[in-house]
Coordinates of C-alpha atoms and ligand atoms in Angstrom, one line a residue:
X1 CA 0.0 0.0 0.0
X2 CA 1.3 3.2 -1.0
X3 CA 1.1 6.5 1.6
X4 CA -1.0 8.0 -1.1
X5 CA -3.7 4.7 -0.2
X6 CA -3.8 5.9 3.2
X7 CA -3.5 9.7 2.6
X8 CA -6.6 11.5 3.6
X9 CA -7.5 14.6 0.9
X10 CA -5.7 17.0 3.4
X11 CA -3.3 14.6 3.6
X12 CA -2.8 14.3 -0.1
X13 CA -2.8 18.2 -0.9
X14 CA -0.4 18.6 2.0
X15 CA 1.8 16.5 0.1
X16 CA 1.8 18.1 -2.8
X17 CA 2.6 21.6 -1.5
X18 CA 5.8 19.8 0.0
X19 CA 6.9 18.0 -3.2
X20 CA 7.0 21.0 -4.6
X21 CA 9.3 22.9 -2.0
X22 CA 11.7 19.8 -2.5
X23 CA 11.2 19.8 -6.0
X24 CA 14.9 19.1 -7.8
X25 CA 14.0 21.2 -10.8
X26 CA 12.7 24.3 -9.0
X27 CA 15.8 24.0 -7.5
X28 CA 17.9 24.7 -10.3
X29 CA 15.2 26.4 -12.5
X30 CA 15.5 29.2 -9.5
X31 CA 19.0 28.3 -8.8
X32 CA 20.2 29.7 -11.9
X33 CA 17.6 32.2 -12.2
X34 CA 19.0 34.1 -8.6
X35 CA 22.7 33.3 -9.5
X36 CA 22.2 35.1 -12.6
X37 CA 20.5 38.1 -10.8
X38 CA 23.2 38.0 -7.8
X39 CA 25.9 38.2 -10.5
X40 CA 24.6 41.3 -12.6
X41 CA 24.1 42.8 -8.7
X42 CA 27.9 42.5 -7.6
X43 CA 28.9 43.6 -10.8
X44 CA 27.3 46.7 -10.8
X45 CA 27.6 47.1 -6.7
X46 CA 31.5 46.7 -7.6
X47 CA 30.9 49.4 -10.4
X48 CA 29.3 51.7 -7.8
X49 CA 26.4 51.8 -10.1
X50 CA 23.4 52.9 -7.2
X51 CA 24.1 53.4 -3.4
X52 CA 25.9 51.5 -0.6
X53 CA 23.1 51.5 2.1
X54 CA 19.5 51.6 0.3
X55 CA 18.3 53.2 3.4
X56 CA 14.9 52.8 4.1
X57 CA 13.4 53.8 7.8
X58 CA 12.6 50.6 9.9
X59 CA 8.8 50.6 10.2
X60 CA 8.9 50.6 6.4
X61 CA 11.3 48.3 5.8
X62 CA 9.0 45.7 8.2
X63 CA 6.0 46.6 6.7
X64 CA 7.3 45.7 3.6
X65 CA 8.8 42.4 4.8
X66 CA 5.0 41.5 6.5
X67 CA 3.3 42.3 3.1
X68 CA 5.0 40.0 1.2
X69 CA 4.5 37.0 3.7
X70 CA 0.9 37.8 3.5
X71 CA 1.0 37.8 -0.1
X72 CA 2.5 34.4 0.0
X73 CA 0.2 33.0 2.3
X74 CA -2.2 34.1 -0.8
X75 CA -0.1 31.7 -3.2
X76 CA 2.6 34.2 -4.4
X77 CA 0.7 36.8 -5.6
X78 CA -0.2 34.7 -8.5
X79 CA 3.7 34.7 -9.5
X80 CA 4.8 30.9 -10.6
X81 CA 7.6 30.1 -7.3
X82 CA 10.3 30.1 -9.8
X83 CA 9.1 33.8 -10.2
X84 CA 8.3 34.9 -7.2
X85 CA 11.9 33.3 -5.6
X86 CA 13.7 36.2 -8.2
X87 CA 11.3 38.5 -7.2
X88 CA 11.7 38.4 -3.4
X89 CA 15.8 38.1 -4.1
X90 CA 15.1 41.2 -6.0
X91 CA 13.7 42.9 -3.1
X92 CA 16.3 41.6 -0.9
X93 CA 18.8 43.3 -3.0
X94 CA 17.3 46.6 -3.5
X95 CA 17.1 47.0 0.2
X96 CA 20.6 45.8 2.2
X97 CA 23.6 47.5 2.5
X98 CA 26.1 46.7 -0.8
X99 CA 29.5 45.9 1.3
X100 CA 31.0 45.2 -2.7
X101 CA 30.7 48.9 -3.1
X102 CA 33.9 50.2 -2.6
X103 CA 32.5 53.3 -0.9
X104 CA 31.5 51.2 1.4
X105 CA 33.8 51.6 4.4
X106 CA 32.6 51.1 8.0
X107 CA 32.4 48.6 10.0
X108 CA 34.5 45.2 10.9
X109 CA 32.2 43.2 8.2
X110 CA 33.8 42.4 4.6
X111 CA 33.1 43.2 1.5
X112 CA 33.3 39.3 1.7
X113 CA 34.3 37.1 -1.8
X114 CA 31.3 36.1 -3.8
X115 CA 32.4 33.5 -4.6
X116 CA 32.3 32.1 -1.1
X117 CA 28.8 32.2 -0.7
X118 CA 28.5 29.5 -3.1
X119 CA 30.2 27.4 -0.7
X120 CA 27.4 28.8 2.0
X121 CA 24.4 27.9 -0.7
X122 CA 26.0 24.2 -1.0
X123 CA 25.9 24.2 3.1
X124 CA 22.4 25.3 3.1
X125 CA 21.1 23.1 0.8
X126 CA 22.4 20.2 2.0
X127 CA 21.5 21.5 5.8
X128 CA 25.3 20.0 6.3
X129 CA 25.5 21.0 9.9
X130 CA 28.3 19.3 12.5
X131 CA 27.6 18.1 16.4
X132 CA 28.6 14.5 15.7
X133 CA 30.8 13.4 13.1
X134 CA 28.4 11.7 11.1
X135 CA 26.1 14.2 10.5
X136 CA 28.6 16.3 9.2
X137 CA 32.0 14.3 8.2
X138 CA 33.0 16.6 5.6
X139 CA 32.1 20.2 7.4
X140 CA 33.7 18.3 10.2
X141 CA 37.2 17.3 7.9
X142 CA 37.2 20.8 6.5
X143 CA 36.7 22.6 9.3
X144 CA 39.7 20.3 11.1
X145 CA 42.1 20.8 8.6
X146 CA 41.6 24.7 8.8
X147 CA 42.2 24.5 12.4
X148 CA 45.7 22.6 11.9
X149 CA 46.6 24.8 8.7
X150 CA 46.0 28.1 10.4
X151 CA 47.1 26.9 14.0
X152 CA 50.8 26.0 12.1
X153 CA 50.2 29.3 10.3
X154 CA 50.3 30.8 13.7
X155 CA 53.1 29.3 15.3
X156 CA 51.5 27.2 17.5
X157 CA 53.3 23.6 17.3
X158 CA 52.6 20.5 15.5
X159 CA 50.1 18.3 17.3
X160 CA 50.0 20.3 20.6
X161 CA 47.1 22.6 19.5
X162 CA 43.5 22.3 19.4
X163 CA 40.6 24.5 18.1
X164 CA 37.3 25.0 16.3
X165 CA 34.9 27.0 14.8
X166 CA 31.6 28.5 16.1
X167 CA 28.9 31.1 15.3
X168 CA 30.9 35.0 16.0
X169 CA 33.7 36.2 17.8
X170 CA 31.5 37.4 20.5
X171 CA 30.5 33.2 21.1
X172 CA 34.0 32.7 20.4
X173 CA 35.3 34.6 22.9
X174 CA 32.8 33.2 25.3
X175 CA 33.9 30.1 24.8
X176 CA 37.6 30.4 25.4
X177 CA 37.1 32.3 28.5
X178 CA 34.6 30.2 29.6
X179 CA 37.5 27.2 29.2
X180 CA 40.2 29.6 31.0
X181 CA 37.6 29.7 33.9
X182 CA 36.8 26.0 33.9
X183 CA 40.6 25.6 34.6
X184 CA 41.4 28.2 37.1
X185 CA 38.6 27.4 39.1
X186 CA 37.9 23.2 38.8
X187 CA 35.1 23.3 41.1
X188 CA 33.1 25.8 39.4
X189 CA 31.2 23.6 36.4
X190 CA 29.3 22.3 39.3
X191 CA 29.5 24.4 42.3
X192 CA 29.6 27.7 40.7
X193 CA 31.3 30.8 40.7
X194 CA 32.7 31.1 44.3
X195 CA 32.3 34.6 46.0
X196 CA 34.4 36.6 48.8
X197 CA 38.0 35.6 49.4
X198 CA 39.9 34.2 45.9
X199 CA 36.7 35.0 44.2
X200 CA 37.6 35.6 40.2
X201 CA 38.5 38.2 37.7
X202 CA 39.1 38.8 34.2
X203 CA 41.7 41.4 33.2
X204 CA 41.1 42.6 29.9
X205 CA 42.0 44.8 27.5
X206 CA 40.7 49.1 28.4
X207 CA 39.6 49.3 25.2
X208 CA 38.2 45.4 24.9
X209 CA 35.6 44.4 22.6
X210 CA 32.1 45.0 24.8
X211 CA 31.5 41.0 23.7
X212 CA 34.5 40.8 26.8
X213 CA 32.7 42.3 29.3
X214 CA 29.2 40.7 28.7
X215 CA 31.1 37.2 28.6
X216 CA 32.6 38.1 31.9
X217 CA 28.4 39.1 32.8
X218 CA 27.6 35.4 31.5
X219 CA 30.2 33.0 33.1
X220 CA 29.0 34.8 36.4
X221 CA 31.7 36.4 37.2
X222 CA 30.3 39.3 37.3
X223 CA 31.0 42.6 35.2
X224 CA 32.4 44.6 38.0
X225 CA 34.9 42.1 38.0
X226 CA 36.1 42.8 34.2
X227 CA 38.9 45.3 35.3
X228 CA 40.1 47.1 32.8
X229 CA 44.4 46.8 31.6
X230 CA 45.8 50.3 31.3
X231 CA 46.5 51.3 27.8
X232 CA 49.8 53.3 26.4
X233 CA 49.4 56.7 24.6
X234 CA 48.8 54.5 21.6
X235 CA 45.4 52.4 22.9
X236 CA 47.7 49.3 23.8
X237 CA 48.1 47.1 26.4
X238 CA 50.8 48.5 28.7
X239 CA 52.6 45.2 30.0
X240 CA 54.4 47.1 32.9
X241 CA 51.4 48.3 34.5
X242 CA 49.6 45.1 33.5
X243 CA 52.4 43.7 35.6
X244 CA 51.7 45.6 38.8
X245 CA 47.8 45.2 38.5
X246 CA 48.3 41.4 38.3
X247 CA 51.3 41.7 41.4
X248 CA 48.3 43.7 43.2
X249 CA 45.0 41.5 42.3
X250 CA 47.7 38.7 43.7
X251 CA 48.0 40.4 47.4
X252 CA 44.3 41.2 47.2
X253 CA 43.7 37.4 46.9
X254 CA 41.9 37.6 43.6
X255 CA 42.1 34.7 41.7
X256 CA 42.6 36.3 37.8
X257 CA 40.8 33.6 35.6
X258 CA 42.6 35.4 32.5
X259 CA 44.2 38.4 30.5
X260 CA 42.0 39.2 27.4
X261 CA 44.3 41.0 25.0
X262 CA 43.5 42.1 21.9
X263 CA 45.0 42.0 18.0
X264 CA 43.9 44.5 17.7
X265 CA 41.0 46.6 19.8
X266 CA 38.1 47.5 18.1
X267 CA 38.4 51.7 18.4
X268 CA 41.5 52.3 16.6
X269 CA 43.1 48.9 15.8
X270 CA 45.9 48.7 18.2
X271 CA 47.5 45.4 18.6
X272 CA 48.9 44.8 21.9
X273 CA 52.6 43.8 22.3
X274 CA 51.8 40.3 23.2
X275 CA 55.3 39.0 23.3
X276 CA 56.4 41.1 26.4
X277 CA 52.5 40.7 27.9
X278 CA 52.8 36.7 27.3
X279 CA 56.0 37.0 29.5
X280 CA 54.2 39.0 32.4
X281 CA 51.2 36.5 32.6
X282 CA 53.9 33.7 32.2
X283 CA 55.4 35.4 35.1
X284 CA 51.8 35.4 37.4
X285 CA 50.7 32.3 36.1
X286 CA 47.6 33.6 34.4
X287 CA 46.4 32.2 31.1
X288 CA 46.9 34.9 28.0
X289 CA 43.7 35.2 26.0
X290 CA 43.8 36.9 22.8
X291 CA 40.8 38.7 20.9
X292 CA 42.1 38.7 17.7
X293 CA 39.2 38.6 16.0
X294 CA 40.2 41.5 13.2
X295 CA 44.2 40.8 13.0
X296 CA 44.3 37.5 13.5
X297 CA 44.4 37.4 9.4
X298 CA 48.3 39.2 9.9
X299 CA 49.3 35.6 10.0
X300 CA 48.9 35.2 6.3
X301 CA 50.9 38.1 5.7
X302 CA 54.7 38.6 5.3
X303 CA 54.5 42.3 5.7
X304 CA 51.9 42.5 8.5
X305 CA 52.6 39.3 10.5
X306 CA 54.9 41.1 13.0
X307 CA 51.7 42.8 14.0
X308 CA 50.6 39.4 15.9
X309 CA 54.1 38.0 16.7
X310 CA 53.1 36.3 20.3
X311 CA 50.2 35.2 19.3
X312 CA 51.5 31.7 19.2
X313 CA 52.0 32.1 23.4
X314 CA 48.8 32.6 23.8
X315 CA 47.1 30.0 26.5
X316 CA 43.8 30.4 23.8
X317 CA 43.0 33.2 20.9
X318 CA 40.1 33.9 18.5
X319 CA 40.0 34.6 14.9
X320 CA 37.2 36.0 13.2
X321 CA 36.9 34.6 9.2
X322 CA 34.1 36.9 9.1
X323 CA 36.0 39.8 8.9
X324 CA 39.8 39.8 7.6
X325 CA 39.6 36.8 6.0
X326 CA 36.5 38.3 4.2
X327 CA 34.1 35.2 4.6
X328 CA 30.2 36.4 4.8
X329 CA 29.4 35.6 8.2
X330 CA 29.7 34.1 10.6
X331 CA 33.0 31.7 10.8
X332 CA 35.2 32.2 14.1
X333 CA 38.0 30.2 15.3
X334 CA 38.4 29.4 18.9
X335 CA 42.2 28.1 19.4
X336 CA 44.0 26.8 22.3
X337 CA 47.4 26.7 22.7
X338 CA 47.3 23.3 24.8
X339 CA 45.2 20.5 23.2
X340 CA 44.4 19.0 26.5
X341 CA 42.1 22.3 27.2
X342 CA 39.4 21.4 24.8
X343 CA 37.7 18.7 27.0
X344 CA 37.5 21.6 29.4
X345 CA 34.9 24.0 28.4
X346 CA 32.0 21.5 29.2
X347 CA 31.3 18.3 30.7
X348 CA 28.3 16.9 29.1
X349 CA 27.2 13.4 28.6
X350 CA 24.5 12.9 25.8
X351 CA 23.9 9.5 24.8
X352 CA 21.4 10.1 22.3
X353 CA 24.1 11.8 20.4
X354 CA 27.5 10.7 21.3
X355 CA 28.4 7.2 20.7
X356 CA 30.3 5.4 23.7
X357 CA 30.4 2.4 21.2
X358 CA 32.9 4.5 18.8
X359 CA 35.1 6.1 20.7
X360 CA 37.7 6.7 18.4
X361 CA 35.4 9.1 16.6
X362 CA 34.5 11.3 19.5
X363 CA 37.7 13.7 19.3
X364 CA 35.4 14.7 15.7
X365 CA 32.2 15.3 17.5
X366 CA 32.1 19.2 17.7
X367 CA 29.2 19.6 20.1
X368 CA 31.4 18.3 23.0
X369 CA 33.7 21.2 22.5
X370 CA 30.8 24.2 20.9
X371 CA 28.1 25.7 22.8
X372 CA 26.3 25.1 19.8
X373 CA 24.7 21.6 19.1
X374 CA 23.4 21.4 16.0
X375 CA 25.9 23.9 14.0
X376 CA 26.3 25.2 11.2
X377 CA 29.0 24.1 8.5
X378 CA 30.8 27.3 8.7
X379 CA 33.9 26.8 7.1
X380 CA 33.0 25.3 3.9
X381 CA 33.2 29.0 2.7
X382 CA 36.4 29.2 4.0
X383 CA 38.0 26.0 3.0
X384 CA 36.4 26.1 -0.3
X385 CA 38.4 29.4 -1.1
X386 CA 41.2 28.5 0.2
X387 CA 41.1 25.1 -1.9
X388 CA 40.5 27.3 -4.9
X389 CA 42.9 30.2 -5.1
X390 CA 45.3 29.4 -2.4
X391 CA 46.4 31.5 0.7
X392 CA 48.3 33.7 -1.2
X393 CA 44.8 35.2 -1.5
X394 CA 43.9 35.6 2.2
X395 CA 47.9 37.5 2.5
X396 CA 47.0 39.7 -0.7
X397 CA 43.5 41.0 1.2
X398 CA 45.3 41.8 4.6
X399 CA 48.1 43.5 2.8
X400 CA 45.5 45.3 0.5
X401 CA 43.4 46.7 3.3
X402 CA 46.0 47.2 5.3
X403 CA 48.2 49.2 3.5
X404 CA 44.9 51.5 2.6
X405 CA 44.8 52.7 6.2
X406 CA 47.9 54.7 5.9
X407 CA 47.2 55.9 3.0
X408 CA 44.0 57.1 3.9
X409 CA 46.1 58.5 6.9
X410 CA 49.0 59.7 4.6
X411 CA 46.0 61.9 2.9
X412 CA 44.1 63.0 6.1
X413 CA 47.1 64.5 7.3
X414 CA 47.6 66.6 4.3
X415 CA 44.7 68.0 4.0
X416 CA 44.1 71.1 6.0
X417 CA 40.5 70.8 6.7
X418 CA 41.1 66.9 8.5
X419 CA 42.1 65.6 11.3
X420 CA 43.4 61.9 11.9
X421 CA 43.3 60.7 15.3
X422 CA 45.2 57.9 15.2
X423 CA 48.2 56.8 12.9
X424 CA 46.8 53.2 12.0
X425 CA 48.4 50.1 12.5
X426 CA 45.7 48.3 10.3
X427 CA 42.6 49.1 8.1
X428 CA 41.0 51.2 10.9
X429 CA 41.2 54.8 10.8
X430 CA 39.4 57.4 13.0
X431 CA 39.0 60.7 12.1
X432 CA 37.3 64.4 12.2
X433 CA 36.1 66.7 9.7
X434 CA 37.1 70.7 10.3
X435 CA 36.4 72.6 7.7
X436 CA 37.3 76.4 9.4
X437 CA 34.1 77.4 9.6
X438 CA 33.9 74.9 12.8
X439 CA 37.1 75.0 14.1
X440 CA 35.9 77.7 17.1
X441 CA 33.0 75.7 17.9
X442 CA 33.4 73.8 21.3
X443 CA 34.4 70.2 21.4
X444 CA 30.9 68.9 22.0
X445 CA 29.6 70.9 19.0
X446 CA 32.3 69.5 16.5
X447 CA 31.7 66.1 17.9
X448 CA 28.2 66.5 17.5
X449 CA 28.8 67.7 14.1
X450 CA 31.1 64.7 12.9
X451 CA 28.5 62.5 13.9
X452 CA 24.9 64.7 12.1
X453 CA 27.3 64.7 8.8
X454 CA 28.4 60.8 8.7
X455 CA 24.9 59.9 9.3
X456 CA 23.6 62.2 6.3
X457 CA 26.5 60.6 4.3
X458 CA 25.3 57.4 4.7
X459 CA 21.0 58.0 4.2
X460 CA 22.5 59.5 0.7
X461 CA 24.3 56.2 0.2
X462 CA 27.4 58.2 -1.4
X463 CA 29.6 56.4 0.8
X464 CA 29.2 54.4 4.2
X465 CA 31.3 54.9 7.3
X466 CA 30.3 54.6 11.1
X467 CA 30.1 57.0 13.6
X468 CA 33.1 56.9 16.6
X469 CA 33.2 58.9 19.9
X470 CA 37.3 59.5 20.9
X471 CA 37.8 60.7 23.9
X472 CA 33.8 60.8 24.3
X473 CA 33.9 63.3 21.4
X474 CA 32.4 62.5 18.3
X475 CA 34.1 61.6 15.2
X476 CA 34.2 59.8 12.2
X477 CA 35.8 56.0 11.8
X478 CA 36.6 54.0 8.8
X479 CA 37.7 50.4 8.1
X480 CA 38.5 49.9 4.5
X481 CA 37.8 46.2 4.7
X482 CA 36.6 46.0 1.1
X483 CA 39.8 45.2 -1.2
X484 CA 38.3 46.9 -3.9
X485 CA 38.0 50.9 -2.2
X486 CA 41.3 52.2 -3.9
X487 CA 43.0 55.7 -2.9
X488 CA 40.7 57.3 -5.6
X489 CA 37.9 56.1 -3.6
X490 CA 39.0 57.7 -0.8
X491 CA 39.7 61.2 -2.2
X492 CA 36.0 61.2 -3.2
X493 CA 34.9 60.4 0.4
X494 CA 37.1 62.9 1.1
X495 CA 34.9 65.7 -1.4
X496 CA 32.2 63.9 -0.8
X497 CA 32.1 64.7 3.4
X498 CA 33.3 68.6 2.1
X499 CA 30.1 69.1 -0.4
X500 CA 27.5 67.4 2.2
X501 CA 29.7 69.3 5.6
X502 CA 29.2 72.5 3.3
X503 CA 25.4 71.3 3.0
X504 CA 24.6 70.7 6.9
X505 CA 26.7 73.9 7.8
X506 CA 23.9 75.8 5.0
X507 CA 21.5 74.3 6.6
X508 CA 22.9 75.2 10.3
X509 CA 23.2 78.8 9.0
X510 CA 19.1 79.1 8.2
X511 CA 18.1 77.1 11.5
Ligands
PLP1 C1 38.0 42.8 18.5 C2 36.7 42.3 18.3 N1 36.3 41.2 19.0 C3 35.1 40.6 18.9 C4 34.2 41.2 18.0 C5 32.8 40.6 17.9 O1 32.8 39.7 16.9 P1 31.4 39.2 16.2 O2 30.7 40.4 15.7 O3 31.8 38.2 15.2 O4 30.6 38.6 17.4 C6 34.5 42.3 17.3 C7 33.5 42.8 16.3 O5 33.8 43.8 15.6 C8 35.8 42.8 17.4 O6 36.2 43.9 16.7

């Protein structure tokens, strides 16, 4: 007897809606259609051919978004689903932000490869996803032999070294402090986060990702207890004074879970000198954590390597793909410099999932070492890139971008009516606007100012930057994370913020 025998009518038509969502054909009928359509969009985003942001206010955009799922609970509008797929990717397009655009310049998120999200589609379509090996065998082999390439890349030695990949380097993060806890304080999976005397704290960066301080707030340790690493005149770590906070936190009988460097911190990309600050927590006894979340990608790079040289002392780092390794997101690495410390993040039993019976296989099941279970397969992108062109490509990106921050800085400097804040180490570069007409304004005025002209910049979709406080006065801050944004570029943005900056100061003039 067939199901269709015993299918009631509902039955029946249910069935037929579903064939048709799996339906092979409509696959590639819309397949190619949406390829097609993606391709003439990052050629003309590449060409600068509309704007970066298609800004739209919120309220619209979600009105929008609910109309059309109405209109599909009506069948589609009528549209065949080959048709209505373009359409919808159509509407998709004509409403995001266009990170291919070279004039699109703000935050830590690539203009990522294409070409990678090929890779992605192949992931998604096959719902490859990893918590046990076999679920997953070839997200779980690609994603390993990433891990030992990049880990080697590093510095860290052969066979010693463990690591893995998980959803954002705000998770990954998480998860390496939440190991350096595990091991400071043995007790504390099952009893908790002891209080009062020996009670923990995190050291970490003064200028630390906020994703820091809220995973000191999860693990329980509690925020207060995030103290903050004084920085040199230059935003890094400064290991001297590290070295006397540790020496006091020690005869305040604080137990210090770990030091969360950074390669480099968010504001103005500074990467810390790990070296000397790998000797001081060597010296304490303290496990080095590194956020390196933006420069980890220096180890591809001859010329910019030196950036992270330490790294490979580091008790764990993280390294986000997502940004200068220009994956779409999310792919982060989690590494740990001892491969003994990846049992240490959880103790979990699961016997519905892993197999006692095979236990050979268990070092590949990635749900004992992820907070995820279920996970995506997040470094097919990654791999499949890397299988294609080589690593030569990932080198040529970092020295790209990074070479564009001083010349950005090179031409900020020389032009009267700027004012760098920073010399960049990287791709990040923060900066003010002052024509003369401002100059005598008070500091909260121009900082105000920096801040009303970026955000007209980016509604008129010329150009895309993000706003910055420094010093808790406002400016402007750019990270030329898109390989394709070329000095020309930048001597537009340049005109660009002096035509609109003439505009808003018109407009200042009438209020
Ligand atoms: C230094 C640093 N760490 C962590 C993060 C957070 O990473 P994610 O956005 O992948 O969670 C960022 C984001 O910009 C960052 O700059």
């Amino acid at each position: 007897m067939s199901s269709a025998d015993i299918d009631t009518p509902l039955l029946k038509a249910a069935r037929e809606r579903i064939a048709q969502a799996y339906d092979a054909e409509l696959l590639r009928t819309s397949g190619v259609s949406i390829v097609d359509l993606l391709a003439d969009h990052v050629r003309d985003v590449e060409n600068c051919s509309g704007r970066v942001l298609n800004w739209n206010l919120p309220e619209d955009n979600i009105a929008e978004a609910e109309r059309l799922l109405e209109e599909g609970d009506a069948s589609g509008a009528g549209e065949s689903p080959a048709d209505r797929m373009r359409s919808l990717a159509e509407t998709i397009l004509s409403r995001g932000q266009n990170m291919q655009d070279p004039r699109y310049i703000g935050h830590q998120v690539p203009a990522s490869i294409p070409l990678a999200g090929l890779f992605d589609a192949v992931a998604s379509v096959t719902n490859s996803v990893m918590a046990v090996y076999e679920m997953g065998p070839w997200a779980t082999a690609a994603e390993t032999a990433l891990i030992n390439e990049i880990g080697r890349l590093v510095g860290y030695s052969e066979g010693t070294f463990s690591g893995l990949i998980t959803h954002g380097g705000s998770l990954a993060n998480l998860t390496a402090l939440l190991t350096a806890r595990n091991v400071a304080l043995e007790e504390c999976w099952q009893q908790g986060v002891p209080g009062g005397d020996g009670r923990p704290v995190i050291v970490a960066h003064g200028a630390a990702h906020y994703c820091i301080e809220r995973a000191v707030g999860i693990l329980g340790i509690g925020t207060n207890q995030c103290l903050k690493a004084p920085l040199d005149e230059r935003g890094r770590m400064d290991p001297a004074r590290l070295d006397e906070l540790l020496q006091s936190l020690k005869e305040q009988n604080l137990t210090v879970i770990a030091v969360s460097a950074s390669a480099c911190a968010t504001p103005i990309g500074a990467f810390d000198p790990l070296h000397a600050i790998a000797d001081v927590c060597e010296k304490h006894g303290v496990w080095l954590h590194v956020d390196a979340a933006h420069g980890g990608a220096a180890c591809f790079s001859e010329t910019y390597r030196h950036l992270i040289a330490g790294l490979e002392r580091a008790d764990s780092f993280i390294c986000d793909a997502h940004k200068m390794m220009f994956m779409p997101a999310l792919c982060a690495f989690v590494f740990y410099k001892n491969r003994e410390h990846r049992y240490s993040t959880f103790q979990q039993d699961a016997p519905y999932l892993f197999d006692p019976s095979a236990p050979d296989i268990r070092e590949y099941d990635s749900g004992l070492k992820t907070i995820e279970c279920t996970k995506r397969s997040a470094a097919f992108t990654l791999w499949g890139i890397w299988s294609t062109f080589g690593r030569q490509l990932f080198a040529d990106l970092v020295d790209v971008t990074f070479s564009m921050g001083k010349t950005f800085h090179e031409k900020l400097t020389a032009a009267e009516d700027f004012e760098p804040l920073h010399e960049p180490e990287c791709n990040i570069v923060v900066f003010r606007y002052l024509p003369a007409e401002i100059r005598g304004w008070n500091a909260n005025e121009i900082g105000l100012f920096q801040l009303r002209l970026r955000r007209k910049l980016i509604e008129s979709g010329e150009f895309y930057i993000v706003p910055f406080k420094m010093n808790g006065i406002g400016a402007m801050r750019c990270t030329i994370i898109n390989p394709l944004t070329t000095p020309e570029h930048l001597d537009l943005l340049m005109e660009t913020l002096r035509r609109q900056g003439r505009e808003l100061l018109g407009d200042k003039n009438h209020e």
